[in-house]
Coordinates of C-alpha atoms in Angstrom, one line a residue:
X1 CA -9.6 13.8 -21.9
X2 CA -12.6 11.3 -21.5
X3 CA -16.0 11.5 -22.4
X4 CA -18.3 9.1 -20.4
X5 CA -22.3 7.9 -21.5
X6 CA -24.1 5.5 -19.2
X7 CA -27.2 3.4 -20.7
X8 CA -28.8 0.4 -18.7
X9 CA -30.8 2.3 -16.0
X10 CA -34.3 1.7 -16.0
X11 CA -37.1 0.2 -12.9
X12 CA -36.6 -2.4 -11.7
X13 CA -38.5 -4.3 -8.5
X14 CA -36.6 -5.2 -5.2
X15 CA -34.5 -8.0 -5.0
X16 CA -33.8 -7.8 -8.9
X17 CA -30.6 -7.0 -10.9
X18 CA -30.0 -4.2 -13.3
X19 CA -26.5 -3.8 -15.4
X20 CA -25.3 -0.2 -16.2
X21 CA -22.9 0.1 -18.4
X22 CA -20.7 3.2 -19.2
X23 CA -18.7 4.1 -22.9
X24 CA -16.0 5.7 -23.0
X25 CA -14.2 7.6 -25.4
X26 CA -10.4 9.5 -25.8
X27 CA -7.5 8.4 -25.3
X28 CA -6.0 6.1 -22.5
X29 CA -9.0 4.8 -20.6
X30 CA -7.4 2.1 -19.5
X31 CA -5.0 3.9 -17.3
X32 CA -7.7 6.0 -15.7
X33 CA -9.5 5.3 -12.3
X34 CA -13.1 4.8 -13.0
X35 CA -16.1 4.6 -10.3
X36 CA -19.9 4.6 -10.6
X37 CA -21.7 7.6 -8.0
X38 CA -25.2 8.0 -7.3
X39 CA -27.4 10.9 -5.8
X40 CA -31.3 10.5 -4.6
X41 CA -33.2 13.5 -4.4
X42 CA -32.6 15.6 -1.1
X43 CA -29.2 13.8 -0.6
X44 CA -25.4 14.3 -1.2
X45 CA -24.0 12.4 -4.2
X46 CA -21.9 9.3 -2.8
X47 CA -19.2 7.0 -4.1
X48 CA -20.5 3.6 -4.9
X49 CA -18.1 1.9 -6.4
X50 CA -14.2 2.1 -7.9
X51 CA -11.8 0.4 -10.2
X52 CA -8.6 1.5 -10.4
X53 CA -6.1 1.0 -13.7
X54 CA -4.7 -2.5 -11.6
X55 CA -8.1 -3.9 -11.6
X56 CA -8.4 -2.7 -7.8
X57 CA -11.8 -2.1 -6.1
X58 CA -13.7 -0.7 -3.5
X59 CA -17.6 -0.8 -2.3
X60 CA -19.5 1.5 0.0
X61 CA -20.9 -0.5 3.0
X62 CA -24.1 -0.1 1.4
X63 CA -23.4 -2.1 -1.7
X64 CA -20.8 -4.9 -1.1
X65 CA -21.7 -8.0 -1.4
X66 CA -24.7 -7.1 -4.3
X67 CA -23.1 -5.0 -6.3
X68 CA -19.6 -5.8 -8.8
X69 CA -18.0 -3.2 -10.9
X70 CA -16.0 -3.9 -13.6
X71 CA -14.2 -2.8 -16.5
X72 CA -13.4 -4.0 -20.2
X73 CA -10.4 -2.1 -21.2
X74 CA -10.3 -3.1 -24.7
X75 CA -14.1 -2.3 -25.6
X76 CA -13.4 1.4 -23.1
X77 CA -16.3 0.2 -21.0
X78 CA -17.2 0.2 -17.1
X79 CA -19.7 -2.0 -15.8
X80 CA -21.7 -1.9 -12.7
X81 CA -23.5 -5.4 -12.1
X82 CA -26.4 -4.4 -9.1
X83 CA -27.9 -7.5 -7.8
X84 CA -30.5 -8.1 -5.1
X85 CA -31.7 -4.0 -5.5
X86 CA -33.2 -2.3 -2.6
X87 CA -35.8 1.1 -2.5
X88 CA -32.8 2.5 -1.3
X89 CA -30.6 2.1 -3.9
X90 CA -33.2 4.6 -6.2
X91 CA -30.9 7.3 -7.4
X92 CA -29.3 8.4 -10.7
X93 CA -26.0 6.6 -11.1
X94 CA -23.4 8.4 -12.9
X95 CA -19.8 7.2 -14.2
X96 CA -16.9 9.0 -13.3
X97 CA -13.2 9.3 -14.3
X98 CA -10.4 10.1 -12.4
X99 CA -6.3 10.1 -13.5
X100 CA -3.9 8.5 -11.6
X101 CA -1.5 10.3 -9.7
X102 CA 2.0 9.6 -9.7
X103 CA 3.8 9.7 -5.9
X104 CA 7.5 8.6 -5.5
X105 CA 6.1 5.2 -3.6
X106 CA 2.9 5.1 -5.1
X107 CA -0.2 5.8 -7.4
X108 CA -3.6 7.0 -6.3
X109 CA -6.3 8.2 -7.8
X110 CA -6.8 12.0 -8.3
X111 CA -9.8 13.7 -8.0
X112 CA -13.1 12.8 -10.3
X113 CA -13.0 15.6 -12.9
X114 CA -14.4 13.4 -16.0
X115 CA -18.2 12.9 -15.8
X116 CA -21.2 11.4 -17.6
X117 CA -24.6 12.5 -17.9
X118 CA -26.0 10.1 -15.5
X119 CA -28.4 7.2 -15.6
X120 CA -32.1 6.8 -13.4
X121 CA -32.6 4.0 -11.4
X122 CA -35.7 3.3 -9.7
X123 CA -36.1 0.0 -7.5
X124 CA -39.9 -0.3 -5.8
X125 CA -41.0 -2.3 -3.2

């Protein structure tokens, strides 16, 4: 198992950066998938961002181009960098861990089961 605690949130005006960062601890972080979510008040919780164990990622629409995630397997850390920040990119982020699954061609990602307690982000205008 994984335990997962994001820090970094905070406000922050428009068109500024903020850096979350998320710890985690157990065993074998590096081979999980990792991804940051987020979830605004009246809406569904949506993917961000993803890393996979290869160092492979993947943006919502949204977010690419201004955001980065990465990941520093030997300090068990995920980072999200969020540049150029928007109103609409108020939410509470939250880290996420996934396992990878093993396919006879292939590895993927299984589902999300491994979550933190979520950080507040707040962008105004």
């Amino acid at each position: 198992q994984v335990q997962l605690v994001e820090s970094g949130g905070g406000s922050v005006q428009s068109r500024g950066s903020l850096r979350l960062s998320c710890a985690a601890s157990g065993n074998s972080y590096a081979s999980y998938c990792m991804a940051w979510f987020r979830q605004a008040p009246g809406k569904e919780r949506e993917e961000v961002a993803s890393m996979d164990n290869r160092g492979i990622t993947n943006y919502t629409d949204s977010v690419k181009g201004r955001f980065t995630v990465s990941r520093d397997n030997a300090k068990n850390t995920l980072y999200l960098q969020m540049n150029s920040v928007r109103p609409e990119d108020t939410a509470m982020y939250y880290c996420a861990a996934a396992r990878l699954v093993v396919f006879p061609t292939t590895l993927k990602c299984g589902a999300y089961n491994y979550w933190g307690q979520g950080t507040q982000v707040t962008v105004s205008s």
